[in-house]
Amino acid sequence: MPAYASWGMAVVTDFDNDGVPDIIWNGRNLLWILRGRGDGTFEYVNKQWGIEDLSAASVDDGICFGDLDGDGDLDIIGYASKSGHERWLRVYRNDVARGNWLDLRLIGAKGNHGAAGAQIRMSDAGKLLAFEQVLNVGSQAAHSYFISSTTQRHFGLGARKSVDVSVEFYPSGKVVERKGVAGAVEVKEE
């Protein structure tokens, strides 16, 4: 464990698309990927996944992630630094993801186009697999001081080919349901 971390963030998402959430965590001079094991524990996988354990996290830089190459998994962009003054841009293309995936892009009604406050429920054969509420803190998405990530939501499905999705938009309470979805899907409040 690092003795000290500052100016960082931790985000829960599924980098290997196995259906189990993982954690990406950065701070000054650290970048960790913690793979979820499915039993509530996590393992450090930087070496296995080819990710350098360095980050230049500070008030004016950080990391971001998204599907850069359109192959259905999350890639990482960040800065590495050993001294704090020199920074090297790092792009980590994700080659470990093997499961299926779902990317949801929510489009809310006028006045809340980013769908802040919407609640996403994913299920398979009636069993709840995931629940997420879209959070809006001051802007559409704010994961770092100078960068913002897409408001698209990524879910690993593991071996599942598709899932059922229910989105309850805020503040209208309108519910939009889709059965058997996978891949990239747009859900509009309309």
PDB file of C-alpha atoms in Angstrom, residues 30-160:
ATOM      1  CA  LEU A  30       0.865   5.994  -8.303  1.00  0.00           C
ATOM      2  CA  LEU A  31      -1.529   4.408 -10.760  1.00  0.00           C
ATOM      3  CA  TRP A  32      -3.089   1.150  -9.662  1.00  0.00           C
ATOM      4  CA  ILE A  33      -5.516  -1.169 -11.366  1.00  0.00           C
ATOM      5  CA  LEU A  34      -7.239  -3.460  -8.882  1.00  0.00           C
ATOM      6  CA  ARG A  35      -9.074  -6.355 -10.530  1.00  0.00           C
ATOM      7  CA  GLY A  36     -12.277  -7.445  -8.802  1.00  0.00           C
ATOM      8  CA  ARG A  37     -12.276 -11.137  -7.940  1.00  0.00           C
ATOM      9  CA  GLY A  38     -16.032 -11.380  -7.448  1.00  0.00           C
ATOM     10  CA  ASP A  39     -15.848 -12.154  -3.732  1.00  0.00           C
ATOM     11  CA  GLY A  40     -15.409  -8.571  -2.494  1.00  0.00           C
ATOM     12  CA  THR A  41     -11.610  -8.633  -2.772  1.00  0.00           C
ATOM     13  CA  PHE A  42      -9.297  -7.123  -5.372  1.00  0.00           C
ATOM     14  CA  GLU A  43      -5.861  -7.936  -6.752  1.00  0.00           C
ATOM     15  CA  TYR A  44      -3.181  -5.534  -8.035  1.00  0.00           C
ATOM     16  CA  VAL A  45      -2.739  -6.316 -11.760  1.00  0.00           C
ATOM     17  CA  ASN A  46      -0.529  -3.557 -13.183  1.00  0.00           C
ATOM     18  CA  LYS A  47       2.309  -5.917 -14.107  1.00  0.00           C
ATOM     19  CA  GLN A  48       0.028  -8.564 -15.646  1.00  0.00           C
ATOM     20  CA  TRP A  49      -1.834  -5.932 -17.662  1.00  0.00           C
ATOM     21  CA  GLY A  50       1.284  -3.942 -18.703  1.00  0.00           C
ATOM     22  CA  ILE A  51       0.420  -0.713 -16.889  1.00  0.00           C
ATOM     23  CA  GLU A  52       3.207   1.385 -15.389  1.00  0.00           C
ATOM     24  CA  ASP A  53       2.718   2.153 -11.688  1.00  0.00           C
ATOM     25  CA  LEU A  54       3.307   5.888 -12.113  1.00  0.00           C
ATOM     26  CA  SER A  55       1.000   8.848 -12.338  1.00  0.00           C
ATOM     27  CA  ALA A  56       1.583  12.578 -12.279  1.00  0.00           C
ATOM     28  CA  ALA A  57      -1.722  13.334 -10.594  1.00  0.00           C
ATOM     29  CA  SER A  58      -1.857  16.939  -9.443  1.00  0.00           C
ATOM     30  CA  VAL A  59      -4.293  19.809  -9.486  1.00  0.00           C
ATOM     31  CA  ASP A  60      -3.795  20.310 -13.217  1.00  0.00           C
ATOM     32  CA  ASP A  61      -3.571  16.789 -14.649  1.00  0.00           C
ATOM     33  CA  GLY A  62      -4.748  13.249 -14.097  1.00  0.00           C
ATOM     34  CA  ILE A  63      -6.030  10.236 -15.978  1.00  0.00           C
ATOM     35  CA  CYS A  64      -9.007   9.403 -18.119  1.00  0.00           C
ATOM     36  CA  PHE A  65     -10.357   6.266 -19.731  1.00  0.00           C
ATOM     37  CA  GLY A  66     -12.770   5.247 -22.433  1.00  0.00           C
ATOM     38  CA  ASP A  67     -13.011   3.030 -25.497  1.00  0.00           C
ATOM     39  CA  LEU A  68     -10.434   4.763 -27.701  1.00  0.00           C
ATOM     40  CA  ASP A  69     -10.318   2.143 -30.455  1.00  0.00           C
ATOM     41  CA  GLY A  70     -13.985   1.128 -30.553  1.00  0.00           C
ATOM     42  CA  ASP A  71     -13.416  -2.521 -29.600  1.00  0.00           C
ATOM     43  CA  GLY A  72     -15.726  -2.579 -26.544  1.00  0.00           C
ATOM     44  CA  ASP A  73     -13.197  -2.251 -23.721  1.00  0.00           C
ATOM     45  CA  LEU A  74     -11.863   0.673 -21.711  1.00  0.00           C
ATOM     46  CA  ASP A  75      -8.431   2.070 -22.566  1.00  0.00           C
ATOM     47  CA  ILE A  76      -6.492   4.437 -20.268  1.00  0.00           C
ATOM     48  CA  ILE A  77      -4.741   7.757 -20.933  1.00  0.00           C
ATOM     49  CA  GLY A  78      -2.598   9.388 -18.274  1.00  0.00           C
ATOM     50  CA  TYR A  79       0.658  11.066 -17.433  1.00  0.00           C
ATOM     51  CA  ALA A  80       3.614   9.318 -15.853  1.00  0.00           C
ATOM     52  CA  SER A  81       6.201  11.169 -13.805  1.00  0.00           C
ATOM     53  CA  LYS A  82       9.043  10.217 -11.498  1.00  0.00           C
ATOM     54  CA  SER A  83      10.234  13.667 -10.513  1.00  0.00           C
ATOM     55  CA  GLY A  84       7.000  15.610 -10.619  1.00  0.00           C
ATOM     56  CA  HIS A  85       8.418  17.994 -13.241  1.00  0.00           C
ATOM     57  CA  GLU A  86       8.866  15.786 -16.297  1.00  0.00           C
ATOM     58  CA  ARG A  87       5.693  14.156 -17.573  1.00  0.00           C
ATOM     59  CA  TRP A  88       5.241  11.481 -20.217  1.00  0.00           C
ATOM     60  CA  LEU A  89       1.903  10.842 -21.845  1.00  0.00           C
ATOM     61  CA  ARG A  90       0.885   7.188 -21.577  1.00  0.00           C
ATOM     62  CA  VAL A  91      -1.818   5.476 -23.606  1.00  0.00           C
ATOM     63  CA  TYR A  92      -2.650   1.957 -22.426  1.00  0.00           C
ATOM     64  CA  ARG A  93      -4.651   0.006 -24.968  1.00  0.00           C
ATOM     65  CA  ASN A  94      -6.749  -2.624 -23.234  1.00  0.00           C
ATOM     66  CA  ASP A  95      -5.915  -6.096 -24.535  1.00  0.00           C
ATOM     67  CA  VAL A  96      -7.090  -8.092 -21.487  1.00  0.00           C
ATOM     68  CA  ALA A  97     -10.869  -7.731 -21.861  1.00  0.00           C
ATOM     69  CA  ARG A  98     -12.461 -10.931 -23.090  1.00  0.00           C
ATOM     70  CA  GLY A  99     -16.086 -10.720 -21.957  1.00  0.00           C
ATOM     71  CA  ASN A 100     -19.078  -9.085 -23.587  1.00  0.00           C
ATOM     72  CA  TRP A 101     -19.982  -5.493 -22.788  1.00  0.00           C
ATOM     73  CA  LEU A 102     -22.662  -2.830 -22.767  1.00  0.00           C
ATOM     74  CA  ASP A 103     -22.162   0.913 -23.197  1.00  0.00           C
ATOM     75  CA  LEU A 104     -25.204   3.019 -22.340  1.00  0.00           C
ATOM     76  CA  ARG A 105     -25.470   6.585 -23.523  1.00  0.00           C
ATOM     77  CA  LEU A 106     -28.362   8.286 -21.773  1.00  0.00           C
ATOM     78  CA  ILE A 107     -29.992  11.334 -23.321  1.00  0.00           C
ATOM     79  CA  GLY A 108     -32.310  13.220 -21.022  1.00  0.00           C
ATOM     80  CA  ALA A 109     -35.021  15.727 -21.838  1.00  0.00           C
ATOM     81  CA  LYS A 110     -34.465  19.438 -22.386  1.00  0.00           C
ATOM     82  CA  GLY A 111     -32.819  21.001 -19.349  1.00  0.00           C
ATOM     83  CA  ASN A 112     -31.149  17.726 -18.328  1.00  0.00           C
ATOM     84  CA  HIS A 113     -29.651  16.460 -21.580  1.00  0.00           C
ATOM     85  CA  GLY A 114     -26.882  14.603 -19.690  1.00  0.00           C
ATOM     86  CA  ALA A 115     -29.517  12.622 -17.737  1.00  0.00           C
ATOM     87  CA  ALA A 116     -28.190  13.611 -14.317  1.00  0.00           C
ATOM     88  CA  GLY A 117     -30.029  11.732 -11.588  1.00  0.00           C
ATOM     89  CA  ALA A 118     -31.157   8.906 -13.879  1.00  0.00           C
ATOM     90  CA  GLN A 119     -31.162   5.425 -12.360  1.00  0.00           C
ATOM     91  CA  ILE A 120     -29.899   2.487 -14.427  1.00  0.00           C
ATOM     92  CA  ARG A 121     -30.879  -1.087 -13.593  1.00  0.00           C
ATOM     93  CA  MET A 122     -29.482  -4.088 -15.472  1.00  0.00           C
ATOM     94  CA  SER A 123     -30.962  -7.530 -15.049  1.00  0.00           C
ATOM     95  CA  ASP A 124     -30.775 -11.012 -16.504  1.00  0.00           C
ATOM     96  CA  ALA A 125     -33.734 -13.402 -16.182  1.00  0.00           C
ATOM     97  CA  GLY A 126     -35.222 -11.096 -13.535  1.00  0.00           C
ATOM     98  CA  LYS A 127     -32.054 -11.046 -11.375  1.00  0.00           C
ATOM     99  CA  LEU A 128     -30.628  -7.553 -10.696  1.00  0.00           C
ATOM    100  CA  LEU A 129     -27.012  -7.450 -11.940  1.00  0.00           C
ATOM    101  CA  ALA A 130     -26.153  -3.771 -11.571  1.00  0.00           C
ATOM    102  CA  PHE A 131     -27.622  -0.508 -10.340  1.00  0.00           C
ATOM    103  CA  GLU A 132     -26.105   2.900 -10.969  1.00  0.00           C
ATOM    104  CA  GLN A 133     -27.341   6.443 -10.538  1.00  0.00           C
ATOM    105  CA  VAL A 134     -25.931   9.080 -12.895  1.00  0.00           C
ATOM    106  CA  LEU A 135     -24.231  11.681 -10.732  1.00  0.00           C
ATOM    107  CA  ASN A 136     -23.758  15.277 -11.793  1.00  0.00           C
ATOM    108  CA  VAL A 137     -21.291  17.282  -9.755  1.00  0.00           C
ATOM    109  CA  GLY A 138     -21.082  20.805 -11.124  1.00  0.00           C
ATOM    110  CA  SER A 139     -20.828  19.785 -14.783  1.00  0.00           C
ATOM    111  CA  GLN A 140     -21.646  16.984 -17.173  1.00  0.00           C
ATOM    112  CA  ALA A 141     -18.740  14.826 -15.992  1.00  0.00           C
ATOM    113  CA  ALA A 142     -15.770  15.968 -13.930  1.00  0.00           C
ATOM    114  CA  HIS A 143     -13.181  13.339 -13.160  1.00  0.00           C
ATOM    115  CA  SER A 144     -10.184  15.634 -13.041  1.00  0.00           C
ATOM    116  CA  TYR A 145      -9.347  19.311 -13.016  1.00  0.00           C
ATOM    117  CA  PHE A 146      -8.812  19.846 -16.772  1.00  0.00           C
ATOM    118  CA  ILE A 147     -10.370  16.727 -18.284  1.00  0.00           C
ATOM    119  CA  SER A 148     -13.816  15.269 -18.418  1.00  0.00           C
ATOM    120  CA  SER A 149     -14.856  11.812 -19.459  1.00  0.00           C
ATOM    121  CA  THR A 150     -17.768  10.793 -21.582  1.00  0.00           C
ATOM    122  CA  THR A 151     -21.078  10.428 -19.770  1.00  0.00           C
ATOM    123  CA  GLN A 152     -21.497   7.043 -21.407  1.00  0.00           C
ATOM    124  CA  ARG A 153     -21.742   4.204 -18.863  1.00  0.00           C
ATOM    125  CA  HIS A 154     -19.729   1.011 -19.432  1.00  0.00           C
ATOM    126  CA  PHE A 155     -20.684  -2.391 -18.031  1.00  0.00           C
ATOM    127  CA  GLY A 156     -18.874  -5.703 -18.490  1.00  0.00           C
ATOM    128  CA  LEU A 157     -21.289  -8.563 -19.112  1.00  0.00           C
ATOM    129  CA  GLY A 158     -18.875 -11.493 -18.770  1.00  0.00           C
ATOM    130  CA  ALA A 159     -20.259 -14.512 -20.642  1.00  0.00           C
ATOM    131  CA  ARG A 160     -23.739 -12.964 -20.997  1.00  0.00           C
TER     132      ARG A 160
END
